[in-house]
């Protein structure tokens, strides 16, 4: 198919400004069986995260006597994309699971839980580009919902280059037809961005563009971070009222 024009009259195909996120909804504690959970919508992405643990790791030979083992499974439901996906892990989801696991390795206080496992499950129910970022954002809230000690909140977003222009939080068409796509995650501590915990890119950008991408992403994640924090606050406030 011919590449459509992605920017028309200075606006994106869905009417957004270049630095505008898609609408976001976040709800913590949506699954009763999990220790922690979160549901997130970022534009048309719909993603659930469930956290189990810390719990004793079996088989025992996989245990680490000095810290908890973190496991992260990113999975796309067969019905999450237009063309039915074959169920089960593929190269892409294995890679996303690996890099996302590394994000949380750096954030969870895993030394507090020797010989344990902390399992993070991310199920993409509907995908529209940016699903790994949505998964990370949901997982971060679910971990806090589970009461697992963390160094801060992890917040993720992608930035793309489309028709020569840098745009925040690309949707499917922008991801697909754009010149570059760069998902990034930050650790935010006490309301301040502390470090980058994930940075991937496909396509091509100049050094100067990369700098601008990071600035654009920082603006985006601070907005998402406030919504993550609100979701956590709402959960704990309700509990207090009920008590
Ligand atoms: N996608 C798809 N089928 C696949 C994998 C991806 O239709 O098997 C779509 C889906 O909408 C996804 C988008 O392509 O969100 C972009 O995928 P990418 O690998 O860039 O990951 P994401 O942006 O979702 O983190």
Coordinates of N, CA and C and ligand atoms in Angstrom, one line a residue:
X1 N 0.8 -1.2 0.0 CA 0.0 0.0 0.0 C 0.9 1.3 0.0
X2 N 0.4 2.3 -0.7 CA 1.2 3.5 -0.8 C 1.1 4.2 0.6
X3 N 2.3 4.8 0.9 CA 2.3 5.5 2.2 C 1.4 6.8 2.2
X4 N 0.5 6.8 3.2 CA -0.4 8.0 3.2 C 0.4 9.2 3.7
X5 N -0.1 10.4 3.5 CA 0.5 11.6 4.1 C 0.1 11.5 5.6
X6 N 1.1 11.7 6.5 CA 0.8 11.5 7.9 C 0.6 12.8 8.6
X7 N 1.0 13.9 8.0 CA 0.8 15.2 8.6 C 0.1 16.1 7.5
X8 N -1.1 16.6 7.9 CA -1.9 17.4 7.0 C -2.2 18.7 7.7
X9 N -1.8 19.8 7.1 CA -2.1 21.2 7.7 C -1.5 21.3 9.1
X10 N -0.3 20.7 9.3 CA 0.3 20.8 10.6 C -0.3 20.0 11.7
X11 N -1.2 19.1 11.4 CA -1.8 18.2 12.3 C -1.6 16.7 11.9
X12 N -1.7 15.9 12.9 CA -1.6 14.4 12.7 C -2.9 13.9 12.2
X13 N -2.9 12.6 11.7 CA -4.1 12.0 11.1 C -5.3 12.0 12.1
X14 N -5.0 11.8 13.4 CA -6.1 11.8 14.4 C -6.3 13.2 15.0
X15 N -5.7 14.2 14.4 CA -6.0 15.6 14.8 C -5.1 16.1 15.9
X16 N -4.2 15.2 16.4 CA -3.3 15.6 17.5 C -2.2 16.6 17.1
X17 N -1.8 17.4 18.1 CA -0.6 18.2 17.9 C 0.6 17.2 18.0
X18 N 1.8 17.7 17.5 CA 3.0 16.9 17.5 C 3.4 16.4 18.9
X19 N 3.1 17.2 19.9 CA 3.6 16.8 21.3 C 2.4 16.4 22.1
X20 N 1.4 15.8 21.5 CA 0.2 15.5 22.3 C 0.1 14.0 22.4
X21 N -0.3 13.5 23.6 CA -0.5 12.1 23.8 C -1.9 11.7 23.4
X22 N -2.1 10.4 23.2 CA -3.5 9.9 23.0 C -4.2 9.9 24.4
X23 N -5.5 9.9 24.4 CA -6.2 9.8 25.7 C -5.8 8.6 26.5
X24 N -5.6 8.8 27.8 CA -5.1 7.7 28.6 C -6.1 7.5 29.8
X25 N -6.4 6.2 30.1 CA -7.1 5.8 31.3 C -6.3 4.8 32.0
X26 N -6.3 4.9 33.3 CA -5.5 3.9 34.1 C -6.4 3.6 35.4
X27 N -6.5 2.3 35.6 CA -7.2 1.8 36.8 C -6.4 0.7 37.5
X28 N -6.1 0.9 38.8 CA -5.3 -0.1 39.5 C -6.3 -1.1 40.2
X29 N -5.8 -2.3 40.5 CA -6.5 -3.3 41.3 C -7.8 -3.7 40.6
X30 N -7.6 -4.2 39.4 CA -8.8 -4.7 38.6 C -8.9 -6.2 38.7
X31 N -7.9 -6.9 39.2 CA -8.0 -8.4 39.2 C -7.9 -8.8 40.7
X32 N -8.9 -9.7 41.1 CA -8.9 -10.0 42.5 C -7.9 -11.1 42.9
X33 N -7.5 -12.0 41.9 CA -6.7 -13.1 42.3 C -5.2 -12.6 42.3
X34 N -4.8 -11.7 41.5 CA -3.4 -11.2 41.5 C -3.1 -10.4 42.7
X35 N -1.8 -10.4 43.1 CA -1.4 -9.6 44.2 C -1.5 -8.1 43.9
X36 N -1.3 -7.8 42.6 CA -1.4 -6.4 42.1 C -1.8 -6.4 40.7
X37 N -2.6 -5.4 40.3 CA -3.0 -5.4 38.9 C -3.3 -4.0 38.4
X38 N -3.4 -3.9 37.1 CA -3.7 -2.5 36.5 C -4.2 -2.7 35.1
X39 N -5.2 -1.9 34.7 CA -5.7 -1.9 33.4 C -5.4 -0.5 32.8
X40 N -4.8 -0.5 31.6 CA -4.5 0.8 31.0 C -5.1 0.9 29.6
X41 N -5.5 2.1 29.2 CA -5.8 2.4 27.8 C -5.0 3.6 27.4
X42 N -4.2 3.4 26.3 CA -3.4 4.5 25.7 C -3.9 4.6 24.3
X43 N -4.7 5.5 24.0 CA -5.4 5.5 22.7 C -6.1 4.2 22.5
X44 N -5.9 3.5 21.4 CA -6.6 2.3 21.2 C -6.0 1.0 21.8
X45 N -4.8 1.2 22.4 CA -4.2 0.1 23.2 C -5.0 -0.2 24.4
X46 N -5.3 -1.5 24.7 CA -5.9 -1.9 25.9 C -5.1 -3.0 26.5
X47 N -4.6 -2.7 27.7 CA -3.6 -3.7 28.2 C -3.8 -3.9 29.7
X48 N -3.7 -5.2 30.1 CA -3.8 -5.6 31.5 C -2.5 -6.0 32.0
X49 N -2.2 -5.7 33.2 CA -1.0 -6.2 33.9 C -1.4 -6.8 35.2
X50 N -0.8 -8.0 35.5 CA -1.0 -8.7 36.8 C 0.4 -9.0 37.4
X51 N 0.5 -8.8 38.7 CA 1.7 -9.1 39.4 C 1.4 -10.1 40.5
X52 N 2.3 -11.1 40.5 CA 2.2 -12.2 41.6 C 3.6 -12.2 42.3
X53 N 3.5 -12.2 43.6 CA 4.7 -12.3 44.4 C 4.9 -11.1 45.3
X54 N 6.0 -11.1 46.0 CA 7.1 -12.1 46.0 C 6.6 -13.4 46.6
X55 N 6.9 -14.5 45.9 CA 6.5 -15.9 46.3 C 7.7 -16.8 46.1
X56 N 7.6 -17.9 46.9 CA 8.8 -18.8 46.8 C 8.9 -19.4 45.4
X57 N 10.2 -19.4 44.9 CA 10.4 -19.8 43.5 C 10.6 -21.3 43.4
X58 N 9.9 -21.9 42.5 CA 10.0 -23.3 42.2 C 10.3 -23.5 40.8
X59 N 11.2 -24.4 40.3 CA 12.0 -25.3 41.2 C 13.1 -24.6 41.9
X60 N 13.5 -25.1 43.1 CA 14.4 -24.4 44.0 C 15.7 -24.1 43.4
X61 N 16.2 -24.9 42.4 CA 17.5 -24.7 41.9 C 17.6 -23.3 41.1
X62 N 16.4 -22.8 40.8 CA 16.4 -21.5 40.1 C 16.4 -20.3 41.1
X63 N 16.3 -20.6 42.4 CA 16.3 -19.6 43.4 C 17.7 -18.9 43.5
X64 N 17.6 -17.6 43.8 CA 18.9 -16.9 44.1 C 18.9 -16.5 45.6
X65 N 19.8 -17.0 46.4 CA 19.8 -16.7 47.8 C 20.0 -15.2 48.1
X66 N 20.4 -14.4 47.2 CA 20.7 -13.0 47.5 C 19.6 -12.0 47.0
X67 N 18.7 -12.5 46.2 CA 17.6 -11.6 45.7 C 16.5 -12.4 45.0
X68 N 15.4 -11.6 44.8 CA 14.3 -12.2 44.0 C 14.6 -12.2 42.5
X69 N 14.0 -13.2 41.9 CA 14.1 -13.3 40.4 C 12.9 -12.6 39.9
X70 N 13.1 -11.8 38.9 CA 12.0 -11.1 38.3 C 11.7 -11.8 36.9
X71 N 10.4 -12.0 36.7 CA 10.0 -12.6 35.4 C 8.9 -11.7 34.8
X72 N 9.0 -11.5 33.5 CA 8.1 -10.6 32.8 C 7.6 -11.3 31.6
X73 N 6.3 -11.4 31.4 CA 5.8 -12.0 30.2 C 4.8 -11.0 29.5
X74 N 5.3 -10.5 28.3 CA 4.4 -9.7 27.5 C 3.8 -10.6 26.5
X75 N 2.5 -10.5 26.4 CA 1.8 -11.4 25.4 C 0.6 -10.6 24.7
X76 N 0.6 -10.9 23.4 CA -0.5 -10.2 22.7 C -1.6 -11.3 22.5
X77 N -2.9 -10.9 22.8 CA -4.0 -11.8 22.6 C -4.1 -12.0 21.1
X78 N -4.7 -13.2 20.7 CA -4.8 -13.6 19.3 C -5.7 -12.5 18.6
X79 N -6.6 -11.9 19.4 CA -7.6 -11.0 18.8 C -7.2 -9.5 18.9
X80 N -5.9 -9.3 19.3 CA -5.5 -7.9 19.7 C -5.1 -7.1 18.5
X81 N -4.9 -7.7 17.3 CA -4.6 -7.0 16.1 C -5.5 -7.4 15.0
X82 N -5.4 -6.6 13.9 CA -6.4 -6.9 12.8 C -6.3 -8.3 12.2
X83 N -5.0 -8.7 11.9 CA -4.8 -10.1 11.4 C -4.6 -11.0 12.6
X84 N -5.4 -12.0 12.8 CA -5.3 -12.9 13.9 C -3.9 -13.3 14.2
X85 N -3.4 -13.1 15.4 CA -2.0 -13.5 15.7 C -2.0 -15.0 16.1
X86 N -0.9 -15.7 15.8 CA -0.8 -17.1 16.3 C -0.5 -17.0 17.8
X87 N -1.3 -17.7 18.6 CA -1.1 -17.6 20.0 C 0.3 -18.0 20.4
X88 N 0.8 -17.6 21.5 CA 2.1 -18.0 22.0 C 3.2 -17.0 21.7
X89 N 4.4 -17.2 22.3 CA 5.5 -16.3 22.1 C 6.1 -16.3 20.7
X90 N 6.4 -15.2 20.2 CA 7.2 -15.1 19.0 C 8.4 -14.3 19.3
X91 N 9.3 -14.1 18.3 CA 10.6 -13.4 18.6 C 10.3 -12.0 19.1
X92 N 9.3 -11.3 18.6 CA 9.1 -10.0 19.1 C 8.6 -9.9 20.5
X93 N 7.7 -10.8 20.9 CA 7.2 -10.8 22.3 C 8.3 -11.3 23.3
X94 N 9.2 -12.2 22.8 CA 10.3 -12.6 23.7 C 11.2 -11.5 23.9
X95 N 11.5 -10.7 22.9 CA 12.4 -9.6 23.0 C 11.8 -8.5 23.9
X96 N 10.5 -8.2 23.7 CA 9.8 -7.2 24.5 C 9.8 -7.6 26.0
X97 N 9.6 -8.9 26.2 CA 9.6 -9.4 27.6 C 10.9 -9.2 28.2
X98 N 12.0 -9.5 27.5 CA 13.3 -9.4 28.0 C 13.7 -8.0 28.4
X99 N 13.5 -7.0 27.5 CA 13.9 -5.7 27.8 C 13.0 -5.1 28.9
X100 N 11.7 -5.5 28.9 CA 10.8 -5.0 30.0 C 11.2 -5.5 31.3
X101 N 11.6 -6.8 31.3 CA 12.1 -7.4 32.6 C 13.3 -6.6 33.1
X102 N 14.2 -6.3 32.2 CA 15.4 -5.5 32.6 C 15.0 -4.1 33.2
X103 N 14.0 -3.6 32.7 CA 13.5 -2.3 33.2 C 13.2 -2.5 34.7
X104 N 12.4 -3.5 35.0 CA 12.0 -3.7 36.4 C 13.1 -4.3 37.3
X105 N 14.0 -5.0 36.7 CA 15.2 -5.4 37.5 C 15.8 -4.2 38.2
X106 N 15.9 -3.1 37.5 CA 16.6 -1.9 38.0 C 15.7 -1.2 39.0
X107 N 14.5 -1.5 39.1 CA 13.6 -0.7 39.9 C 13.0 -1.4 41.2
X108 N 12.9 -2.7 41.1 CA 12.3 -3.4 42.3 C 13.5 -3.6 43.3
X109 N 13.1 -3.5 44.6 CA 14.1 -3.7 45.6 C 14.3 -5.2 45.8
X110 N 14.9 -5.9 44.9 CA 14.8 -7.4 44.8 C 15.7 -8.0 45.9
X111 N 16.6 -7.3 46.5 CA 17.5 -7.8 47.5 C 16.7 -8.1 48.8
X112 N 15.5 -7.5 48.9 CA 14.7 -7.7 50.1 C 14.0 -9.1 50.1
X113 N 14.0 -9.7 49.0 CA 13.2 -11.0 48.9 C 14.1 -12.1 48.3
X114 N 15.1 -12.6 49.0 CA 15.9 -13.7 48.5 C 15.0 -14.9 48.3
X115 N 15.5 -15.7 47.3 CA 14.8 -17.0 47.0 C 13.4 -16.9 46.4
X116 N 13.0 -15.7 46.1 CA 11.6 -15.5 45.7 C 11.5 -15.2 44.2
X117 N 10.3 -15.3 43.7 CA 10.0 -14.8 42.3 C 9.0 -13.7 42.4
X118 N 9.2 -12.8 41.5 CA 8.1 -11.8 41.3 C 7.7 -11.9 39.8
X119 N 6.5 -12.2 39.6 CA 6.0 -12.5 38.2 C 5.2 -11.3 37.7
X120 N 5.5 -10.8 36.6 CA 4.7 -9.7 36.0 C 4.2 -10.2 34.6
X121 N 2.9 -10.2 34.5 CA 2.2 -10.7 33.3 C 1.6 -9.5 32.6
X122 N 1.9 -9.3 31.3 CA 1.2 -8.2 30.6 C 0.5 -8.8 29.4
X123 N -0.8 -8.6 29.4 CA -1.6 -9.1 28.3 C -2.2 -8.0 27.5
X124 N -1.8 -7.9 26.2 CA -2.3 -6.9 25.3 C -3.6 -7.4 24.7
X125 N -4.7 -6.7 25.0 CA -6.0 -7.1 24.6 C -6.3 -6.5 23.2
X126 N -5.8 -5.3 23.0 CA -6.0 -4.5 21.8 C -4.7 -3.7 21.6
X127 N -4.1 -3.8 20.4 CA -2.8 -3.1 20.1 C -3.0 -2.1 19.0
X128 N -2.3 -0.9 19.2 CA -2.4 0.1 18.2 C -1.1 0.9 18.2
X129 N 0.1 0.2 18.3 CA 1.4 0.8 18.5 C 1.6 1.4 19.9
X130 N 2.7 1.2 20.4 CA 3.0 1.6 21.8 C 2.6 0.6 22.8
X131 N 2.3 -0.6 22.4 CA 1.8 -1.6 23.4 C 2.8 -1.9 24.5
X132 N 4.1 -1.9 24.1 CA 5.1 -2.3 25.1 C 5.2 -1.2 26.1
X133 N 5.0 0.1 25.7 CA 5.1 1.2 26.6 C 3.8 1.1 27.6
X134 N 2.7 0.8 27.0 CA 1.5 0.7 27.8 C 1.6 -0.4 28.8
X135 N 2.3 -1.5 28.4 CA 2.5 -2.6 29.3 C 3.4 -2.2 30.4
X136 N 4.4 -1.5 30.2 CA 5.4 -1.1 31.2 C 4.7 -0.1 32.2
X137 N 3.9 0.8 31.6 CA 3.1 1.7 32.5 C 2.2 1.0 33.4
X138 N 1.5 0.0 32.9 CA 0.5 -0.8 33.7 C 1.3 -1.6 34.7
X139 N 2.4 -2.2 34.3 CA 3.1 -3.1 35.2 C 3.7 -2.3 36.4
X140 N 4.1 -1.1 36.1 CA 4.6 -0.3 37.2 C 3.6 0.0 38.3
X141 N 2.3 0.3 37.8 CA 1.2 0.5 38.8 C 0.9 -0.8 39.5
X142 N 0.9 -1.9 38.7 CA 0.5 -3.1 39.3 C 1.5 -3.6 40.4
X143 N 2.7 -3.3 40.2 CA 3.8 -3.6 41.2 C 3.5 -2.8 42.5
X144 N 3.2 -1.6 42.4 CA 2.9 -0.8 43.6 C 1.6 -1.3 44.2
X145 N 0.6 -1.6 43.4 CA -0.6 -2.2 43.9 C -0.4 -3.5 44.7
X146 N 0.6 -4.2 44.3 CA 1.0 -5.5 45.0 C 1.8 -5.2 46.3
X147 N 2.1 -3.9 46.5 CA 2.9 -3.6 47.7 C 4.3 -3.9 47.6
X148 N 4.9 -4.1 46.4 CA 6.3 -4.5 46.3 C 7.1 -3.2 46.3
X149 N 8.2 -3.2 47.2 CA 9.0 -2.0 47.3 C 9.7 -1.7 46.0
X150 N 9.6 -0.5 45.5 CA 10.2 0.0 44.2 C 10.9 1.3 44.5
X151 N 11.9 1.6 43.6 CA 12.6 2.8 43.7 C 11.9 4.0 43.2
X152 N 10.8 3.8 42.4 CA 10.0 4.9 41.8 C 9.0 4.3 40.9
X153 N 8.4 5.1 40.1 CA 7.5 4.7 39.1 C 8.2 4.7 37.7
X154 N 7.9 3.6 36.9 CA 8.5 3.6 35.6 C 7.4 4.1 34.6
X155 N 7.8 5.0 33.7 CA 6.8 5.5 32.8 C 7.4 5.5 31.4
X156 N 6.6 5.0 30.5 CA 7.2 4.8 29.1 C 6.3 5.4 28.0
X157 N 6.9 5.8 27.0 CA 6.2 6.3 25.8 C 7.1 6.1 24.6
X158 N 6.5 6.2 23.4 CA 7.3 6.2 22.2 C 7.3 7.6 21.5
X159 N 8.4 7.8 20.8 CA 8.4 9.0 19.9 C 8.7 8.5 18.5
X160 N 8.0 9.1 17.5 CA 8.3 8.6 16.1 C 8.7 9.8 15.3
X161 N 9.3 9.5 14.1 CA 9.6 10.5 13.1 C 8.7 10.2 11.9
X162 N 7.8 11.2 11.6 CA 6.8 10.9 10.5 C 6.8 12.2 9.6
X163 N 7.0 11.9 8.3 CA 7.1 13.0 7.4 C 8.1 14.1 7.8
X164 N 9.2 13.6 8.4 CA 10.3 14.5 8.8 C 10.1 15.2 10.1
X165 N 8.9 14.9 10.8 CA 8.6 15.6 12.0 C 8.6 14.7 13.2
X166 N 9.0 15.1 14.4 CA 9.0 14.2 15.6 C 7.7 14.3 16.2
X167 N 7.1 13.2 16.5 CA 5.7 13.2 17.1 C 5.7 12.3 18.3
X168 N 5.0 12.7 19.4 CA 4.9 12.0 20.6 C 3.8 10.9 20.5
X169 N 4.1 9.7 21.1 CA 3.1 8.7 21.2 C 2.4 8.3 19.9
X170 N 3.2 7.7 18.9 CA 2.6 7.4 17.6 C 1.6 6.3 17.7
X171 N 0.6 6.5 16.9 CA -0.4 5.4 16.7 C 0.0 4.5 15.6
X172 N -0.8 3.5 15.3 CA -0.4 2.5 14.4 C 0.1 3.0 13.0
X173 N -0.7 3.9 12.4 CA -0.3 4.4 11.0 C 1.1 5.1 11.1
X174 N 1.3 5.9 12.1 CA 2.5 6.6 12.3 C 3.7 5.6 12.5
X175 N 3.4 4.6 13.3 CA 4.5 3.6 13.6 C 4.8 2.9 12.3
X176 N 3.8 2.5 11.6 CA 4.0 1.7 10.4 C 4.6 2.4 9.2
X177 N 4.2 3.6 9.0 CA 4.7 4.3 7.8 C 5.7 5.3 8.1
X178 N 6.0 5.6 9.4 CA 7.0 6.6 9.8 C 8.4 6.2 9.5
X179 N 9.3 7.2 9.6 CA 10.7 6.9 9.3 C 11.5 6.3 10.5
X180 N 11.0 6.5 11.7 CA 11.7 6.0 12.9 C 10.7 5.9 14.0
X181 N 11.0 5.0 15.0 CA 10.1 4.8 16.1 C 11.1 4.5 17.3
X182 N 10.9 5.2 18.4 CA 11.8 5.1 19.5 C 11.0 5.0 20.8
X183 N 10.8 3.8 21.3 CA 10.2 3.6 22.7 C 11.3 3.9 23.7
X184 N 10.8 4.5 24.8 CA 11.8 4.9 25.9 C 11.0 4.8 27.2
X185 N 11.7 4.5 28.3 CA 11.1 4.4 29.6 C 12.0 5.2 30.6
X186 N 11.4 5.8 31.6 CA 12.2 6.6 32.6 C 11.8 6.1 33.9
X187 N 12.7 6.1 34.9 CA 12.4 6.0 36.3 C 12.2 7.3 36.9
X188 N 11.0 7.5 37.4 CA 10.6 8.8 38.0 C 10.5 8.6 39.5
X189 N 11.2 9.4 40.2 CA 11.3 9.3 41.7 C 11.0 10.6 42.3
X190 N 10.1 10.6 43.3 CA 9.7 11.9 43.9 C 9.3 12.9 42.9
X191 N 8.6 12.5 41.8 CA 8.2 13.5 40.8 C 9.3 14.0 39.9
X192 N 10.5 13.4 40.0 CA 11.6 13.9 39.1 C 12.1 12.7 38.3
X193 N 12.4 13.0 37.0 CA 13.0 11.9 36.2 C 14.4 11.6 36.6
X194 N 14.7 10.4 37.0 CA 16.0 10.0 37.5 C 16.9 9.4 36.5
X195 N 16.4 8.5 35.7 CA 17.2 7.8 34.7 C 16.4 7.2 33.6
X196 N 17.1 6.8 32.6 CA 16.4 6.1 31.4 C 16.6 4.6 31.7
X197 N 15.5 3.9 31.6 CA 15.6 2.4 31.9 C 15.3 1.6 30.7
X198 N 14.9 2.2 29.6 CA 14.7 1.5 28.3 C 14.9 2.5 27.2
X199 N 15.6 2.0 26.2 CA 15.7 2.9 25.0 C 15.9 2.0 23.8
X200 N 15.0 2.0 22.9 CA 15.1 1.2 21.7 C 14.8 2.1 20.5
X201 N 15.2 1.7 19.3 CA 14.9 2.5 18.2 C 14.9 1.6 16.9
X202 N 13.9 1.8 16.0 CA 14.2 1.3 14.7 C 14.0 2.5 13.7
X203 N 14.7 2.4 12.6 CA 14.7 3.5 11.7 C 15.9 4.4 11.8
X204 N 15.8 5.6 11.4 CA 17.0 6.5 11.4 C 16.7 7.9 11.9
X205 N 17.6 8.4 12.8 CA 17.5 9.8 13.3 C 18.9 10.4 13.4
X206 N 18.9 11.7 13.4 CA 20.2 12.4 13.6 C 20.4 12.5 15.1
X207 N 21.7 12.9 15.4 CA 22.0 13.1 16.8 C 21.1 14.2 17.4
X208 N 20.9 15.3 16.7 CA 20.1 16.4 17.2 C 18.7 15.9 17.4
X209 N 18.2 15.1 16.4 CA 16.8 14.6 16.6 C 16.7 13.7 17.9
X210 N 17.7 12.9 18.1 CA 17.6 12.1 19.3 C 17.5 12.9 20.6
X211 N 18.2 14.0 20.6 CA 18.1 14.9 21.8 C 16.7 15.5 21.9
X212 N 16.2 15.9 20.8 CA 14.8 16.4 20.8 C 13.8 15.4 21.2
X213 N 14.0 14.1 20.7 CA 13.1 13.0 21.0 C 13.1 12.8 22.6
X214 N 14.2 12.9 23.2 CA 14.3 12.7 24.6 C 13.5 13.8 25.4
X215 N 13.7 15.0 24.9 CA 12.9 16.1 25.5 C 11.4 15.9 25.3
X216 N 11.0 15.5 24.1 CA 9.6 15.3 23.9 C 9.0 14.2 24.7
X217 N 9.8 13.1 24.8 CA 9.4 11.9 25.6 C 9.3 12.3 27.1
X218 N 10.2 13.2 27.6 CA 10.2 13.6 29.0 C 8.9 14.3 29.3
X219 N 8.5 15.2 28.4 CA 7.2 15.9 28.5 C 6.1 14.9 28.6
X220 N 6.1 13.9 27.7 CA 5.0 12.9 27.7 C 4.9 12.1 28.9
X221 N 6.1 11.6 29.4 CA 6.0 10.7 30.5 C 5.6 11.5 31.8
X222 N 5.9 12.8 31.9 CA 5.4 13.5 33.1 C 3.9 13.5 33.2
X223 N 3.3 13.6 32.0 CA 1.8 13.6 32.0 C 1.3 12.2 32.4
X224 N 1.9 11.2 31.8 CA 1.5 9.8 32.1 C 1.7 9.5 33.6
X225 N 2.9 9.9 34.1 CA 3.2 9.7 35.5 C 2.1 10.2 36.4
X226 N 1.6 11.4 36.1 CA 0.6 12.0 37.0 C -0.7 11.0 37.0
X227 N -1.0 10.5 35.9 CA -2.2 9.6 35.8 C -1.9 8.3 36.5
X228 N -0.7 7.8 36.4 CA -0.3 6.5 37.2 C -0.5 6.8 38.7
X229 N 0.1 7.9 39.1 CA 0.0 8.3 40.5 C -1.4 8.5 41.0
X230 N -2.2 9.1 40.2 CA -3.7 9.3 40.5 C -4.3 7.9 40.7
X231 N -4.0 7.0 39.8 CA -4.6 5.7 39.8 C -4.3 5.0 41.1
X232 N -3.0 5.1 41.5 CA -2.6 4.5 42.8 C -3.3 5.2 44.0
X233 N -3.3 6.5 43.9 CA -3.9 7.2 45.0 C -5.4 6.8 45.2
X234 N -6.1 6.8 44.0 CA -7.5 6.4 44.0 C -7.7 5.1 44.7
X235 N -6.9 4.1 44.4 CA -7.0 2.8 45.0 C -6.9 2.8 46.5
X236 N -5.8 3.5 47.0 CA -5.6 3.5 48.4 C -6.6 4.4 49.2
X237 N -7.1 5.4 48.5 CA -8.1 6.3 49.2 C -9.3 5.5 49.4
X238 N -9.8 4.8 48.4 CA -11.0 4.0 48.5 C -10.9 3.0 49.7
X239 N -9.7 2.4 49.8 CA -9.5 1.4 50.9 C -9.7 2.1 52.2
X240 N -9.1 3.3 52.3 CA -9.2 4.0 53.6 C -10.6 4.3 54.0
X241 N -11.4 4.8 52.9 CA -12.8 5.2 53.2 C -13.6 4.0 53.7
X242 N -13.3 2.8 53.0 CA -14.0 1.6 53.4 C -13.7 1.1 54.8
X243 N -12.4 1.4 55.1 CA -12.0 0.9 56.5 C -12.6 1.8 57.5
Ligands
LIG1 N1 1.4 -5.4 15.4 C1 0.6 -6.3 14.7 N2 1.0 -7.7 14.7 C2 2.1 -8.1 15.3 C3 2.9 -7.2 16.0 C4 2.6 -5.9 16.0 O1 -0.4 -6.0 14.1 O2 2.4 -9.4 15.3 C5 1.0 -4.0 15.4 C6 0.4 -3.7 16.8 O3 -0.7 -2.7 16.6 C7 1.5 -3.1 17.5 C8 2.2 -2.3 16.4 O4 2.1 -3.2 15.3 O5 1.1 -2.2 18.6 C9 3.6 -1.8 16.6 O6 4.4 -2.9 17.0 P1 5.8 -2.7 17.6 O7 6.6 -4.0 17.4 O8 6.4 -1.4 17.2 O9 5.5 -2.7 19.2 P2 4.7 -1.6 20.1 O10 4.7 -0.3 19.3 O11 3.3 -2.1 20.2 O12 5.4 -1.6 21.4

